[in-house]
GROMACS .gro file of C-alpha atoms in nm:
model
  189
    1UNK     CA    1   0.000   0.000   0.000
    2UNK     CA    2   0.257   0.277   0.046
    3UNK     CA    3   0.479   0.184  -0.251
    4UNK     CA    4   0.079   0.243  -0.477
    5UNK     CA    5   0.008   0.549  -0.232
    6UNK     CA    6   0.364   0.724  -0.336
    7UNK     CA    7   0.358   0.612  -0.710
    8UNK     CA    8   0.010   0.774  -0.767
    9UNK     CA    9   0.177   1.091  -0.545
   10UNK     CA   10   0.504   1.034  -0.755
   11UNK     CA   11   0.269   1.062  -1.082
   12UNK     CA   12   0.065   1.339  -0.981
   13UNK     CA   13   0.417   1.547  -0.937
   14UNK     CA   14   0.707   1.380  -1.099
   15UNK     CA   15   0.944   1.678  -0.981
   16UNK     CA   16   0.919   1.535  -0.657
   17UNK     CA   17   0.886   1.182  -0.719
   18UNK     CA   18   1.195   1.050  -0.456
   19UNK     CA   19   1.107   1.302  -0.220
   20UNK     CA   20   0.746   1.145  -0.225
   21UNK     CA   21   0.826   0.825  -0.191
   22UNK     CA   22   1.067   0.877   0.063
   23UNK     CA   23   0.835   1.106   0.282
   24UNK     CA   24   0.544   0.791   0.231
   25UNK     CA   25   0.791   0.571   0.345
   26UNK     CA   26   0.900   0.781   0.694
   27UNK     CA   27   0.514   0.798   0.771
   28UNK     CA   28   0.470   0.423   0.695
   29UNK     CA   29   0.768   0.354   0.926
   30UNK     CA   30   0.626   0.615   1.223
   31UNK     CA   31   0.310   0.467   1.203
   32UNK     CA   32   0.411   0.079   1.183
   33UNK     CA   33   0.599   0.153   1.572
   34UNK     CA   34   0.329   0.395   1.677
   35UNK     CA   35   0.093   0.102   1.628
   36UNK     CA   36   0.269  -0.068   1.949
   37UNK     CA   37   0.044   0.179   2.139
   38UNK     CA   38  -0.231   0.049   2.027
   39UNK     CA   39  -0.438  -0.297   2.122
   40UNK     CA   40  -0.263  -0.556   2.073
   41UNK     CA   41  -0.460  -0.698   1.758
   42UNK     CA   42  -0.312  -0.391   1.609
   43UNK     CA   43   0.024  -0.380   1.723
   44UNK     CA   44   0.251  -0.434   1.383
   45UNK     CA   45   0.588  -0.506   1.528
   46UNK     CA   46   0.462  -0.765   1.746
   47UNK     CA   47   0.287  -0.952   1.462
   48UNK     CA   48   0.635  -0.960   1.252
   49UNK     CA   49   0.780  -1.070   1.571
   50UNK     CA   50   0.546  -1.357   1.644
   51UNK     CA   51   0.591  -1.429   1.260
   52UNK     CA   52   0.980  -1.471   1.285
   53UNK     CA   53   0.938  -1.734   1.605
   54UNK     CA   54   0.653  -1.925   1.453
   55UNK     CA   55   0.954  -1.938   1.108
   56UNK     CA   56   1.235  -2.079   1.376
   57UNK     CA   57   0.923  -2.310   1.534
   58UNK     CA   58   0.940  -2.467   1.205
   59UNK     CA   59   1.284  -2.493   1.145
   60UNK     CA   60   1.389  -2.686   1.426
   61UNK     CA   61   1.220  -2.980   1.136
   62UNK     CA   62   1.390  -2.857   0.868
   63UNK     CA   63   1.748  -2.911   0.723
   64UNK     CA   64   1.833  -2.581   0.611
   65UNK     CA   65   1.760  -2.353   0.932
   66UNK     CA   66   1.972  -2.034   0.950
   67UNK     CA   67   2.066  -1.891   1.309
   68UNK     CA   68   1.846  -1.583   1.344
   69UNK     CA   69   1.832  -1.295   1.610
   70UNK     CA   70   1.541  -1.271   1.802
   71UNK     CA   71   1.284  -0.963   1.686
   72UNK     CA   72   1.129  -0.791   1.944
   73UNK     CA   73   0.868  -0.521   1.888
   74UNK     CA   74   1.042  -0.245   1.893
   75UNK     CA   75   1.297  -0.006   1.681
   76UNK     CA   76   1.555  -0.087   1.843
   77UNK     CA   77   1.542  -0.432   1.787
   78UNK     CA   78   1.440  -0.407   1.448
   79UNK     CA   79   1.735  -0.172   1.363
   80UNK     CA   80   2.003  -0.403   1.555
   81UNK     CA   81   1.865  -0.680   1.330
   82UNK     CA   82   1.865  -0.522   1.034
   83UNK     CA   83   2.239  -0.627   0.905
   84UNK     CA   84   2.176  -0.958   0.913
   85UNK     CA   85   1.860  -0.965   0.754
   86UNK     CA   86   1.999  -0.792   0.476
   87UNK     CA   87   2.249  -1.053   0.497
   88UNK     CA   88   1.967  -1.349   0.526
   89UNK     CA   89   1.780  -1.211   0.218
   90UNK     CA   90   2.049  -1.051  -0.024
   91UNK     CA   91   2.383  -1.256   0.012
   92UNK     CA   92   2.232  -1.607   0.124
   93UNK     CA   93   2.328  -1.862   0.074
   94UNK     CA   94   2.715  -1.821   0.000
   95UNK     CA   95   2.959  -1.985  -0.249
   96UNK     CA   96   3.122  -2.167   0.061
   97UNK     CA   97   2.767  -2.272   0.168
   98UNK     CA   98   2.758  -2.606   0.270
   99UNK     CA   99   2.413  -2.741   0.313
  100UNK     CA  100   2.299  -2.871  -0.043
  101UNK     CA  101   2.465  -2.889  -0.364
  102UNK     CA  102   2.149  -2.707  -0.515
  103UNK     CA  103   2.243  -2.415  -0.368
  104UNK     CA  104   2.543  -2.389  -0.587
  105UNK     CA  105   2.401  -2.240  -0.882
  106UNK     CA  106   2.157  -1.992  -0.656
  107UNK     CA  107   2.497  -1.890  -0.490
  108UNK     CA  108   2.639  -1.796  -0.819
  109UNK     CA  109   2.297  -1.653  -0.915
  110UNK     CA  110   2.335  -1.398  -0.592
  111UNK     CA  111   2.727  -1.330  -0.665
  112UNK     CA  112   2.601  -1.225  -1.022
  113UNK     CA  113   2.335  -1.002  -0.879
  114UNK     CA  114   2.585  -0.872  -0.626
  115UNK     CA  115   2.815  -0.749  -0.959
  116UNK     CA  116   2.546  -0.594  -1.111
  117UNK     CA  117   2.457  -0.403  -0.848
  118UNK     CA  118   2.839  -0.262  -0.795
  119UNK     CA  119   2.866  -0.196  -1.201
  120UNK     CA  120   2.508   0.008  -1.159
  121UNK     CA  121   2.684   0.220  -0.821
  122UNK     CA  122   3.015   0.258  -0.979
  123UNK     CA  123   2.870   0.281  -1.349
  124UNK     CA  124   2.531   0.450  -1.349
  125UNK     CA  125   2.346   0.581  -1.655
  126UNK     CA  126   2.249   0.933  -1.627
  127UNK     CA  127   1.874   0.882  -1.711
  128UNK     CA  128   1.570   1.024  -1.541
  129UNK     CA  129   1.405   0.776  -1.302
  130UNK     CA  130   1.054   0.757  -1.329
  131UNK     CA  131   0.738   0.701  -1.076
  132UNK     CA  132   0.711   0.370  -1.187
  133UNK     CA  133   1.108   0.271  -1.157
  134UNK     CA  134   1.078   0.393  -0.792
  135UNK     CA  135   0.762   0.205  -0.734
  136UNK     CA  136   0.932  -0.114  -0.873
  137UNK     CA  137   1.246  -0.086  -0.669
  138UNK     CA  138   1.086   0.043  -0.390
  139UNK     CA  139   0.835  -0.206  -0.386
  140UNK     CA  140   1.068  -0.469  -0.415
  141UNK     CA  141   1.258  -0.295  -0.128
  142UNK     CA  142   0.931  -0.369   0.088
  143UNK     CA  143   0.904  -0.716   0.049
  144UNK     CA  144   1.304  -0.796   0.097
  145UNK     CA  145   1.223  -0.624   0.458
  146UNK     CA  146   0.919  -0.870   0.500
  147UNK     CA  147   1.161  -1.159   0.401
  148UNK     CA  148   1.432  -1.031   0.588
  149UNK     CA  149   1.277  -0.948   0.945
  150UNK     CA  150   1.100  -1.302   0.951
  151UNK     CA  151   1.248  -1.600   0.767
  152UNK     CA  152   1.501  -1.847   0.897
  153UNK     CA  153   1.516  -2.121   0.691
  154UNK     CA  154   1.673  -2.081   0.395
  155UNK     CA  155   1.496  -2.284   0.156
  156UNK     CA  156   1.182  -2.028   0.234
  157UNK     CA  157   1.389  -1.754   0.119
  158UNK     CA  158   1.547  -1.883  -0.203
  159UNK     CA  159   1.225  -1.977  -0.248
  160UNK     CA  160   1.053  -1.639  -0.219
  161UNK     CA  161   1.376  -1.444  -0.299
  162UNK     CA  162   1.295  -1.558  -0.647
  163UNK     CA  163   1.025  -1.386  -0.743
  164UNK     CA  164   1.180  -1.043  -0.679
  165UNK     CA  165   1.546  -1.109  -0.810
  166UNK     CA  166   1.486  -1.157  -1.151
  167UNK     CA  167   1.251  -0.828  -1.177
  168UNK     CA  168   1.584  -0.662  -1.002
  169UNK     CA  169   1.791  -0.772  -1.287
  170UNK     CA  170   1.606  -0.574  -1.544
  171UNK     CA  171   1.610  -0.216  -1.331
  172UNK     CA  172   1.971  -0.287  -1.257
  173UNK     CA  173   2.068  -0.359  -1.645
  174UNK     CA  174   1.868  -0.071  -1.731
  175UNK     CA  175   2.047   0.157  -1.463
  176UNK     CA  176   2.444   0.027  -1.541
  177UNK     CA  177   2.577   0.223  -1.846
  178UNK     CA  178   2.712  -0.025  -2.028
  179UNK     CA  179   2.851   0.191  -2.266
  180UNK     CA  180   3.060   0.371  -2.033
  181UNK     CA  181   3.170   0.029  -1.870
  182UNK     CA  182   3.243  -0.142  -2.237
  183UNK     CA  183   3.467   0.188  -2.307
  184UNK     CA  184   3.672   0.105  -1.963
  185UNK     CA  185   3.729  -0.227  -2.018
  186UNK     CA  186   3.786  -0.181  -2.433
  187UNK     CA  187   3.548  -0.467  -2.509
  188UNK     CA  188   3.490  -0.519  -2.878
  189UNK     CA  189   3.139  -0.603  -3.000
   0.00000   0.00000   0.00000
């Protein structure tokens, strides 16, 4: 809801398009912790907290269970566990990963994406982003925190992870001036 709410802002004044998703985003945020003063039936954080221990619940059955802080529900918490849940939902698994072969190729995958991304920082086209590339990536940015704050097995989020990834491929490749890049590196067509 506030990725739609800030691309129908973002459309309505395109000058302003980060600045309105970002400002969506700060409310969302105040009023996800403000909710812990409400009842609890509407107290966010402590739903994504019950969420993440009913996740490690169910992998104490499974093989590929990831050691995961506890969330509590509040900021703190949720900012002191958000480096490893980047880390859970962005660089998992590893190339030295050791639980399946499968995960082989999905660690390669991830290293790939992990490239891409540096090439887009370090080699960024100059093109106007619009509502609608902010909406994607931002979008995308809301369900990796889902993912992140609450799963800890790690089949669950390859699994999920997937959906999003390959959507993240496109905005990166069309963000990375490849141009620029193929000039560096004197790479002939």
């Amino acid at each position: 809801i506030p990725a739609l709410l800030a691309w129908l802002i973002a459309e309505s004044f395109p000058k302003y398009a980060f600045i309105s998703f970002i400002g969506i985003y700060i409310a969302g945020i105040i009023l996800f912790f403000a909710s812990t003063l409400l009842p609890p039936a509407f107290n966010l954080p402590q739903h994504v907290s019950s969420r993440q221990l009913e996740f490690v619940a169910l992998s104490k059955h499974g093989a590929s269970a990831i050691n995961i802080n506890p969330l509590h529900a509040d900021l703190e918490s949720f900012v002191f566990n958000t480096p490893q849940a980047l880390n859970h939902s962005i660089m998992r698994p590893y190339l030295s990963e050791k639980f399946n072969f499968l995960y082989t190729p999905l660690a390669i995958e991830i290293f790939l994406y992990e490239v891409l991304f540096f090439l887009c920082i370090f080699f960024r086209n100059k093109i106007q982003l619009t509502p609608f590339i902010y909406f994607c990536l931002i979008f995308r940015l809301s369900m990796f925190l889902i993912i992140w704050y609450t799963i800890s097995i790690l089949d669950e989020i390859v699994r999920y992870m997937s959906i999003y990834f390959p959507c993240l491929l496109i905005h990166l490749s069309y963000l990375t001036d490849w141009a620029k890049l193929n000039s560096i590196f004197n790479i002939k067509k």
